[in-house]
Coordinates of C-alpha atoms in Angstrom, one line a residue:
M1 CA -11.5 -16.4 17.9
K2 CA -9.0 -18.7 19.0
P3 CA -5.6 -18.1 21.0
V4 CA -3.9 -18.8 18.4
D5 CA -5.9 -16.7 16.0
R6 CA -5.3 -13.6 18.2
R7 CA -1.7 -14.5 18.7
R8 CA -0.5 -14.4 14.7
R9 CA -2.8 -11.1 14.4
A10 CA -0.8 -9.5 17.1
A11 CA 2.3 -10.7 15.3
S12 CA 1.4 -9.0 11.9
A13 CA 0.3 -6.3 13.6
L14 CA 3.8 -6.3 15.9
A15 CA 5.9 -7.2 11.9
A16 CA 4.0 -4.5 10.0
A17 CA 5.0 -2.1 12.8
C18 CA 8.2 -3.2 12.9
A19 CA 9.0 -2.7 9.0
L20 CA 7.8 0.6 9.6
T21 CA 10.0 1.4 12.5
C22 CA 13.1 0.2 10.4
A23 CA 12.1 2.5 7.3
L24 CA 11.7 5.2 9.4
T25 CA 15.5 4.4 11.3
V26 CA 16.6 4.6 7.5
L27 CA 14.3 7.6 6.7
A28 CA 15.9 9.4 9.8
T29 CA 19.9 8.4 9.5
T30 CA 19.4 9.3 5.8
A31 CA 18.2 13.2 6.7
A32 CA 20.8 13.2 8.7
N33 CA 23.1 12.1 6.7
V34 CA 21.8 14.7 4.2
A35 CA 22.7 17.6 6.1
V36 CA 26.0 17.0 6.5
A37 CA 27.2 15.0 3.7
P38 CA 29.2 16.1 0.7
P39 CA 27.4 16.4 -2.9
A40 CA 28.2 12.2 -4.4
H41 CA 30.9 12.8 -7.8
A42 CA 32.1 16.3 -6.3
A43 CA 35.0 17.1 -9.0
P44 CA 38.2 17.8 -7.8
S45 CA 38.9 21.3 -5.8
P46 CA 40.3 24.2 -8.2
A47 CA 43.1 25.0 -8.1
P48 CA 44.8 27.5 -5.3
G49 CA 45.2 29.9 -7.7
G50 CA 42.7 29.5 -10.1
P51 CA 40.0 32.4 -10.4
R52 CA 38.5 34.2 -7.6
E53 CA 34.8 35.9 -6.2
A54 CA 34.4 38.9 -5.4
D55 CA 34.7 38.3 -1.8
G56 CA 38.1 36.4 -2.6
T57 CA 37.1 33.2 -2.1
R58 CA 37.8 30.6 -5.3
K59 CA 35.5 30.7 -8.0
K60 CA 33.7 27.2 -8.8
S61 CA 33.9 26.6 -12.4
L62 CA 31.0 25.1 -14.2
E63 CA 32.0 21.7 -13.9
D64 CA 32.2 21.9 -9.5
V65 CA 28.7 24.1 -10.0
R66 CA 27.4 20.7 -12.2
A67 CA 28.6 18.6 -9.9
E68 CA 27.1 20.2 -7.0
I69 CA 24.1 20.2 -7.7
E70 CA 23.7 16.6 -8.7
G71 CA 25.1 15.6 -5.4
L72 CA 22.1 17.8 -4.0
Y73 CA 20.0 15.8 -5.8
R74 CA 21.4 12.7 -5.0
Q75 CA 20.8 13.0 -1.7
A76 CA 17.3 14.3 -2.2
G77 CA 16.5 10.8 -3.9
A78 CA 17.8 8.8 -1.6
A79 CA 15.8 11.0 0.5
T80 CA 12.4 10.6 -1.2
D81 CA 12.8 7.0 -1.1
A82 CA 12.6 6.5 2.6
Y83 CA 10.4 8.6 2.8
N84 CA 8.4 6.3 0.6
L85 CA 8.6 3.6 1.8
A86 CA 7.5 5.5 5.5
E87 CA 4.4 6.4 3.4
E88 CA 3.9 2.7 2.2
Q89 CA 3.9 1.3 5.5
A90 CA 2.2 4.2 7.6
E91 CA -0.9 3.7 4.6
K92 CA -0.2 -0.2 5.3
Q93 CA -0.5 0.4 9.3
S94 CA -3.7 3.0 9.1
A95 CA -5.2 0.2 7.2
E96 CA -4.4 -1.6 10.3
I97 CA -6.1 0.7 12.4
A98 CA -8.7 0.2 10.3
R99 CA -9.4 -3.3 10.4
L100 CA -9.1 -2.8 14.5
S101 CA -11.7 -0.1 14.9
R102 CA -13.8 -3.0 12.7
A103 CA -13.2 -5.9 14.7
I104 CA -14.1 -3.2 17.8
A105 CA -17.4 -2.5 16.4
D106 CA -18.4 -6.3 15.0
G107 CA -17.2 -7.6 19.1
R108 CA -19.8 -5.2 20.9
T109 CA -21.9 -6.3 18.9
R110 CA -21.4 -9.7 19.5
I111 CA -21.1 -9.2 22.6
D112 CA -24.7 -7.5 23.1
R113 CA -26.3 -10.5 20.9
L114 CA -24.5 -12.8 24.2
R115 CA -26.0 -10.9 26.8
Q116 CA -29.2 -10.9 25.6
R117 CA -29.1 -14.9 24.7
A118 CA -27.7 -15.2 28.8
G119 CA -30.8 -12.6 29.3
A120 CA -33.1 -14.4 27.8
A121 CA -32.5 -17.9 29.8
A122 CA -32.7 -16.0 33.2
R123 CA -36.1 -14.4 32.7
A124 CA -37.1 -18.0 31.0
Q125 CA -36.3 -19.4 34.4
Y126 CA -37.9 -16.1 36.3
R127 CA -41.4 -17.6 34.3
S128 CA -40.6 -20.7 35.2
G129 CA -41.0 -19.8 39.0
G130 CA -37.3 -20.0 39.5
I131 CA -37.4 -23.6 40.4
P132 CA -34.4 -25.3 38.8
E133 CA -34.9 -28.0 36.0
E134 CA -32.8 -30.6 38.6
A135 CA -36.3 -30.1 41.0
R136 CA -38.3 -30.0 38.6
L137 CA -37.1 -33.5 37.3
V138 CA -36.7 -35.3 41.0
L139 CA -41.0 -34.8 40.9
T140 CA -42.3 -35.8 37.7
D141 CA -43.4 -39.9 38.2
D142 CA -43.1 -40.1 34.2
P143 CA -40.7 -42.2 33.0
Q144 CA -40.7 -41.0 29.4
L145 CA -40.8 -37.2 30.5
F146 CA -37.9 -37.7 33.3
L147 CA -35.7 -39.2 30.6
D148 CA -36.7 -36.6 27.8
G149 CA -36.4 -33.7 30.7
A150 CA -32.9 -35.6 31.8
G151 CA -31.3 -35.1 28.7
R152 CA -33.0 -31.3 28.1
L153 CA -31.5 -31.0 31.7
V154 CA -27.6 -32.2 29.9
Q155 CA -28.2 -30.2 26.7
G156 CA -29.4 -26.6 28.5
Q157 CA -26.6 -26.6 31.2
K158 CA -24.0 -27.0 28.7
A159 CA -25.9 -24.1 26.1
T160 CA -25.1 -21.8 29.4
R161 CA -21.0 -23.0 30.2
D162 CA -20.8 -22.7 26.0
L163 CA -21.9 -19.5 26.4
L164 CA -20.7 -18.1 28.7
A165 CA -17.0 -18.8 28.1
E166 CA -18.3 -17.3 24.4
L167 CA -18.7 -13.9 25.7
E168 CA -15.4 -14.1 28.7
R169 CA -14.3 -14.8 25.1
R170 CA -15.7 -11.6 23.0
Q171 CA -14.7 -9.9 25.8
Q172 CA -10.9 -11.1 26.0
D173 CA -10.9 -10.4 22.2
L174 CA -12.6 -6.3 22.4
E175 CA -9.4 -5.6 25.0
T176 CA -7.0 -7.2 22.6
Y177 CA -8.5 -5.6 19.6
T178 CA -8.3 -2.0 21.7
Q179 CA -5.9 -2.6 22.9
D180 CA -3.8 -3.1 20.1
A181 CA -5.9 -0.2 18.0
G182 CA -4.5 2.5 20.6
T183 CA -0.8 1.1 20.1
E184 CA -1.0 1.5 16.4
W185 CA -2.7 5.1 16.4
N186 CA -0.1 6.3 18.7
R187 CA 2.9 4.9 16.3
L188 CA 1.3 6.0 13.6
E189 CA 0.5 9.9 14.8
Q190 CA 4.2 9.6 15.9
H191 CA 5.3 7.9 12.4
R192 CA 3.5 11.2 10.7
S193 CA 5.3 13.7 12.3
A194 CA 8.9 12.0 11.2
Q195 CA 7.5 12.0 7.9
Q196 CA 7.4 15.6 8.2
E197 CA 10.3 16.0 9.1
A198 CA 12.2 13.7 6.7
R199 CA 9.3 16.3 3.9
K200 CA 11.6 19.3 5.1
H201 CA 14.5 18.2 4.2
I202 CA 14.3 17.0 1.1
D203 CA 12.8 20.4 0.6
E204 CA 15.9 21.8 1.6
K205 CA 17.7 20.1 -0.7
I206 CA 15.8 20.1 -3.5
A207 CA 15.3 24.1 -2.5
A208 CA 19.3 24.4 -2.6
A209 CA 20.0 22.7 -5.8
E210 CA 17.7 24.9 -7.5
K211 CA 19.0 27.9 -6.2
L212 CA 22.4 27.7 -7.4
E213 CA 21.2 26.7 -10.7
S214 CA 19.3 29.9 -11.3
R215 CA 22.3 31.9 -10.3
L216 CA 23.6 31.0 -13.9
A217 CA 23.4 32.8 -16.8
A218 CA 21.2 31.7 -19.4
E219 CA 23.8 30.8 -21.1
E220 CA 26.1 29.2 -17.9
R221 CA 22.6 27.0 -18.2
T222 CA 22.7 25.7 -21.8
R223 CA 25.9 24.8 -21.1
L224 CA 25.1 22.7 -17.4
R225 CA 22.6 20.8 -19.2
E226 CA 25.6 20.3 -22.4
L227 CA 27.9 19.1 -19.1
E228 CA 25.8 16.8 -17.6
Q229 CA 24.3 15.2 -21.3
R230 CA 27.8 14.8 -22.3
D231 CA 28.8 13.1 -19.6
R232 CA 25.8 10.4 -19.4
Q233 CA 27.0 9.9 -22.7
R234 CA 30.4 9.0 -21.7
Q235 CA 28.8 6.8 -18.9
Q236 CA 26.9 5.1 -21.9
T237 CA 29.2 4.9 -24.6
A238 CA 31.7 3.3 -21.6
W239 CA 29.1 1.3 -21.4
L240 CA 28.5 -0.2 -24.9
E241 CA 31.7 -0.5 -26.0
S242 CA 32.0 -2.8 -22.4
G243 CA 30.0 -5.5 -24.8
A244 CA 27.1 -5.1 -22.6
L245 CA 24.5 -5.3 -25.5
K246 CA 25.8 -8.5 -27.5
E247 CA 23.8 -10.9 -25.5
I248 CA 20.4 -8.7 -24.5
N249 CA 18.7 -9.8 -27.1
R250 CA 15.6 -11.3 -25.6
A251 CA 12.2 -9.9 -26.0
A252 CA 9.6 -8.5 -23.7
S253 CA 6.8 -10.6 -22.0
P254 CA 3.2 -9.3 -22.9
Q255 CA 2.9 -8.0 -19.0
G256 CA 6.6 -6.2 -20.1
R257 CA 4.8 -4.9 -23.5
D258 CA 2.0 -3.3 -21.3
A259 CA 4.6 -2.0 -19.3
I260 CA 6.9 -0.2 -21.8
A261 CA 3.2 1.4 -23.4
F262 CA 2.1 2.7 -20.2
A263 CA 4.9 4.3 -19.1
T264 CA 6.9 5.5 -22.2
A265 CA 2.7 7.4 -22.5
Q266 CA 4.1 9.4 -20.0
I267 CA 7.3 11.3 -22.0
G268 CA 7.6 14.5 -21.5
K269 CA 5.1 14.8 -17.9
P270 CA 7.5 16.0 -14.8
Y271 CA 10.1 14.4 -12.1
V272 CA 7.9 15.5 -8.7
W273 CA 9.0 13.6 -5.9
G274 CA 6.9 11.4 -4.3
A275 CA 4.0 11.5 -7.5
E276 CA 2.9 7.8 -8.6
G277 CA 1.1 10.1 -11.4
P278 CA -1.1 10.6 -13.3
D279 CA 0.2 14.4 -14.0
S280 CA 4.1 14.0 -12.7
Y281 CA 6.1 10.6 -10.8
D282 CA 9.0 10.5 -9.2
C283 CA 11.6 7.1 -11.2
S284 CA 9.6 4.2 -8.5
G285 CA 6.5 6.1 -8.9
L286 CA 6.4 5.8 -13.0
T287 CA 7.3 2.2 -12.6
Q288 CA 5.0 0.9 -10.1
R289 CA 2.1 2.4 -11.7
A290 CA 3.7 1.5 -15.4
W291 CA 3.1 -2.1 -13.9
G292 CA 0.6 -1.7 -11.7
T293 CA -1.0 -0.8 -15.3
A294 CA 0.3 -4.2 -16.6
G295 CA -1.2 -6.3 -13.7
R296 CA 1.4 -7.0 -11.9
G297 CA 2.0 -5.2 -7.8
I298 CA 5.6 -3.8 -7.4
P299 CA 6.9 -2.5 -5.1
R300 CA 6.3 1.6 -4.3
T301 CA 10.5 2.4 -3.8
S302 CA 13.5 1.6 -6.1
Q303 CA 15.2 0.5 -2.8
E304 CA 12.6 -2.5 -2.1
Q305 CA 12.1 -3.0 -6.1
W306 CA 15.1 -4.5 -5.9
R307 CA 15.2 -6.5 -2.3
L308 CA 12.2 -7.8 -3.2
L309 CA 12.0 -8.6 -7.1
P310 CA 13.5 -11.7 -8.9
R311 CA 17.4 -10.3 -10.1
V312 CA 18.7 -11.8 -13.4
A313 CA 22.1 -11.4 -15.2
V314 CA 22.5 -7.8 -16.9
K315 CA 23.2 -10.2 -19.9
D316 CA 19.2 -11.7 -19.4
M317 CA 17.6 -8.9 -19.6
R318 CA 15.0 -7.8 -21.2
P319 CA 12.4 -5.0 -23.1
G320 CA 10.4 -4.4 -19.5
D321 CA 13.1 -5.0 -16.5
L322 CA 13.6 -2.5 -14.5
I323 CA 17.4 -1.2 -14.4
I324 CA 18.6 -0.2 -10.5
Y325 CA 21.2 2.3 -10.4
Y326 CA 23.5 3.2 -7.5
A327 CA 25.1 2.0 -4.8
D328 CA 22.4 2.7 -2.7
A329 CA 19.4 1.5 -5.0
T330 CA 18.4 4.5 -4.8
H331 CA 17.0 5.3 -9.1
V332 CA 15.7 2.7 -11.3
G333 CA 14.6 3.4 -14.7
M334 CA 12.5 0.8 -16.9
Y335 CA 14.8 -1.4 -19.8
I336 CA 12.8 -0.7 -23.2
G337 CA 15.1 -2.4 -25.4
D338 CA 18.4 -1.9 -28.2
G339 CA 20.2 0.2 -25.1
S340 CA 17.4 2.5 -24.4
M341 CA 15.3 3.0 -20.5
V342 CA 12.6 5.2 -19.4
H343 CA 13.2 6.8 -16.3
A344 CA 11.7 10.2 -14.6
P345 CA 15.0 11.8 -14.1
R346 CA 14.9 14.1 -11.3
P347 CA 13.5 17.5 -10.5
G348 CA 13.6 20.1 -13.0
R349 CA 13.3 17.2 -15.6
D350 CA 11.0 15.3 -17.6
V351 CA 10.1 11.9 -18.2
T352 CA 12.5 10.9 -20.8
V353 CA 14.7 8.0 -22.5
A354 CA 18.1 7.8 -21.9
G355 CA 20.6 5.4 -22.0
A356 CA 20.4 2.0 -20.5
G357 CA 23.9 2.8 -19.2
S358 CA 24.3 6.1 -18.8
M359 CA 24.1 5.7 -15.1
P360 CA 25.6 3.5 -12.5
I361 CA 24.5 0.1 -12.9
L362 CA 23.6 -1.8 -9.6
G363 CA 21.5 -4.5 -10.6
V364 CA 18.1 -6.0 -12.7
V365 CA 15.1 -7.4 -11.4
R366 CA 12.0 -9.0 -13.4
P367 CA 8.5 -8.0 -11.7
D368 CA 7.0 -10.8 -13.9
K369 CA 9.4 -13.6 -13.6

């Protein structure tokens, strides 16, 4: 392998490692923020003179509980996005380690073959009595034999030099591959440890939200659902009244239709963080699998989908496009037309159809642009 190829491989491995490190930095920061951040969109605290619990603390209204639960799920969603990105990069790193391992095995095989060729040349010289080719050439009195031998001598010397140079290059490549594989393996182990720590933070936030909801009476849980739906409907109505749909009248592309068909076929399946199907999904797992089935590979997380896919204006949106929600791009749904989208909402909910404007829209991306 040429030195420039080795440098390119090293640069590629370094770029992948840097991307993974950045993802894990985001993941660690998110986990740290999750541990201390207050619930997103928290409702105002009750008046000091409001109802109190038996221990004297102010009693939370059902709206307070709803805002707290939503905040916990938002925090878990942000950490999930970072975890999924780190997981995707770890898979790429594992593939790089496998490639390096194959290169090491291939390099060893080639070195063994070169050594065999060098040994064969040495044995041939031994069988000729150990007389150097140059000496035999000088001793001949046949002009034609002299010329033929001179040509073979030049060719043989060049072949020997080339053989030794190739052997040296292969040995250097093998050393580089071995060092790279060891480094990548150590990094992968560190990243797996960090991922497990992040997984614990996500599970803790989801458990806290589920615990809050489990404390409610059946009637209160029903009202909680109604409050959630009312808030989503309020946002959807405001979005529609803004005139957002006036210019949205475009048809889906053939791939977009296929993606929609897949996504809507998953309606009723549960949200599970980190899931990519076929029995459950998280929000970006659903959109990635839908577009993958349609023949277009897209990034794994909503944040990477927002960062890497072509963006279009909301007024130019067409069915099949992905709507990215919240300022931190931690939720995604697929627009299906008529002001609606299909998405996997959060833990405890199933894949469903909802209003495209029922959450704060960050922007729109188009996988097949």
